[in-house]
PDB file of C-alpha atoms in Angstrom:
ATOM      1  CA  MET A  15      -0.024  -0.027   0.087  1.00 83.00           C
ATOM      2  CA  ASN A  16       1.517   3.337  -1.019  1.00 90.00           C
ATOM      3  CA  LYS A  17       1.300   6.573   0.958  1.00 92.00           C
ATOM      4  CA  GLU A  18      -1.523   8.062  -1.204  1.00 94.00           C
ATOM      5  CA  GLU A  19      -3.589   4.781  -0.692  1.00 93.00           C
ATOM      6  CA  LYS A  20      -2.980   5.003   3.104  1.00 94.00           C
ATOM      7  CA  TYR A  21      -3.923   8.699   3.251  1.00 94.00           C
ATOM      8  CA  LYS A  22      -7.177   7.913   1.417  1.00 95.00           C
ATOM      9  CA  LEU A  23      -8.095   5.015   3.540  1.00 95.00           C
ATOM     10  CA  LYS A  24      -7.205   7.086   6.726  1.00 96.00           C
ATOM     11  CA  LYS A  25      -9.704   9.727   5.305  1.00 96.00           C
ATOM     12  CA  LYS A  26     -12.297   7.006   4.910  1.00 96.00           C
ATOM     13  CA  TYR A  27     -11.830   5.831   8.513  1.00 95.00           C
ATOM     14  CA  ILE A  28     -11.872   9.384   9.746  1.00 95.00           C
ATOM     15  CA  LYS A  29     -15.231  10.036   7.922  1.00 95.00           C
ATOM     16  CA  THR A  30     -16.790   6.779   9.214  1.00 94.00           C
ATOM     17  CA  PHE A  31     -15.685   7.307  12.992  1.00 93.00           C
ATOM     18  CA  THR A  32     -16.777  10.924  12.848  1.00 92.00           C
ATOM     19  CA  ALA A  33     -20.293   9.915  11.745  1.00 92.00           C
ATOM     20  CA  ILE A  34     -20.423   7.354  14.437  1.00 90.00           C
ATOM     21  CA  TYR A  35     -19.490   9.862  17.108  1.00 87.00           C
ATOM     22  CA  ALA A  36     -21.406  12.847  15.653  1.00 86.00           C
ATOM     23  CA  ASP A  37     -23.590  13.109  18.743  1.00 89.00           C
ATOM     24  CA  ILE A  38     -20.815  13.720  21.180  1.00 88.00           C
ATOM     25  CA  ALA A  39     -21.013  16.876  23.415  1.00 87.00           C
ATOM     26  CA  ASP A  40     -19.479  20.137  22.109  1.00 86.00           C
ATOM     27  CA  ASP A  41     -16.988  20.186  24.912  1.00 87.00           C
ATOM     28  CA  ASN A  42     -15.588  16.731  24.217  1.00 89.00           C
ATOM     29  CA  LYS A  43     -15.492  17.187  20.382  1.00 88.00           C
ATOM     30  CA  LYS A  44     -11.789  18.325  20.191  1.00 89.00           C
ATOM     31  CA  LYS A  45     -10.595  15.114  22.313  1.00 92.00           C
ATOM     32  CA  ALA A  46     -12.927  13.063  20.284  1.00 92.00           C
ATOM     33  CA  LYS A  47     -11.203  14.342  17.039  1.00 92.00           C
ATOM     34  CA  GLU A  48      -7.784  13.592  18.398  1.00 93.00           C
ATOM     35  CA  LEU A  49      -8.829  10.086  19.295  1.00 94.00           C
ATOM     36  CA  ILE A  50     -10.590   9.649  15.963  1.00 94.00           C
ATOM     37  CA  ASP A  51      -7.330  10.461  14.252  1.00 95.00           C
ATOM     38  CA  LYS A  52      -5.311   7.934  16.223  1.00 96.00           C
ATOM     39  CA  ILE A  53      -7.868   5.205  15.643  1.00 95.00           C
ATOM     40  CA  ALA A  54      -7.754   5.928  11.851  1.00 96.00           C
ATOM     41  CA  SER A  55      -4.076   5.775  11.951  1.00 95.00           C
ATOM     42  CA  MET A  56      -4.074   2.490  13.903  1.00 95.00           C
ATOM     43  CA  SER A  57      -6.863   1.003  11.585  1.00 96.00           C
ATOM     44  CA  VAL A  58      -4.605   1.851   8.439  1.00 96.00           C
ATOM     45  CA  THR A  59      -1.551   0.256  10.166  1.00 95.00           C
ATOM     46  CA  LEU A  60      -3.532  -2.941  11.034  1.00 95.00           C
ATOM     47  CA  ARG A  61      -4.995  -3.137   7.444  1.00 95.00           C
ATOM     48  CA  GLU A  62      -1.451  -2.873   6.056  1.00 95.00           C
ATOM     49  CA  CYS A  63      -0.342  -5.698   8.525  1.00 95.00           C
ATOM     50  CA  GLU A  64      -3.364  -7.853   7.512  1.00 95.00           C
ATOM     51  CA  ASP A  65      -2.600  -7.436   3.758  1.00 95.00           C
ATOM     52  CA  ASN A  66       0.897  -8.502   4.183  1.00 94.00           C
ATOM     53  CA  ILE A  67       0.035 -11.386   6.352  1.00 95.00           C
ATOM     54  CA  TYR A  68      -2.641 -12.584   3.839  1.00 95.00           C
ATOM     55  CA  ALA A  69       0.009 -12.301   1.062  1.00 95.00           C
ATOM     56  CA  HIS A  70       3.067 -13.813   2.759  1.00 93.00           C
ATOM     57  CA  GLY A  71       1.772 -15.837   5.847  1.00 93.00           C
ATOM     58  CA  CYS A  72       2.516 -15.647   9.517  1.00 93.00           C
ATOM     59  CA  VAL A  73       5.853 -17.464   9.253  1.00 93.00           C
ATOM     60  CA  THR A  74       9.070 -16.474   7.375  1.00 91.00           C
ATOM     61  CA  GLU A  75      12.324 -18.239   6.844  1.00 90.00           C
ATOM     62  CA  MET A  76      15.475 -16.605   8.206  1.00 89.00           C
ATOM     63  CA  CYS A  77      19.009 -17.580   7.348  1.00 89.00           C
ATOM     64  CA  GLN A  78      21.331 -18.539  10.065  1.00 85.00           C
ATOM     65  CA  GLY A  79      24.632 -19.140   8.530  1.00 86.00           C
ATOM     66  CA  GLU A  80      24.469 -22.420   6.650  1.00 89.00           C
ATOM     67  CA  TYR A  81      20.919 -23.324   7.788  1.00 90.00           C
ATOM     68  CA  THR A  82      17.420 -21.420   7.749  1.00 92.00           C
ATOM     69  CA  ILE A  83      14.911 -21.386  10.589  1.00 92.00           C
ATOM     70  CA  GLU A  84      11.372 -20.460  10.675  1.00 92.00           C
ATOM     71  CA  ARG A  85      10.207 -17.543  12.738  1.00 92.00           C
ATOM     72  CA  GLU A  86       7.153 -15.396  13.238  1.00 92.00           C
ATOM     73  CA  SER A  87       6.844 -12.735  10.524  1.00 93.00           C
ATOM     74  CA  PRO A  88       7.565  -9.371  11.542  1.00 92.00           C
ATOM     75  CA  TRP A  89       4.080  -8.092  10.146  1.00 93.00           C
ATOM     76  CA  SER A  90       2.303 -10.863  12.182  1.00 93.00           C
ATOM     77  CA  LYS A  91       4.382  -9.703  15.244  1.00 92.00           C
ATOM     78  CA  MET A  92       3.465  -5.933  14.846  1.00 92.00           C
ATOM     79  CA  TYR A  93      -0.183  -6.968  14.206  1.00 93.00           C
ATOM     80  CA  ASN A  94      -0.255  -8.974  17.351  1.00 92.00           C
ATOM     81  CA  ASN A  95       1.437  -6.431  19.411  1.00 90.00           C
TER      82      ASN A  95
END
């Protein structure tokens, strides 16, 4: 996913979350806007992780000298954390 796609997806999430929390009290709108921005960013990151996991799996091979070992994919690890 390139930067432009991420930006468009984030805007879509912000629009969706803003609609969900449209009835929030005026004195809480500023804080809600900050939280919605964070949630949208996290949603984009999770989506990117999911796409990579679906494409490449949860396990990767890593070279260790003359042999290879299987380990958890860095994308999978980031997604789970």
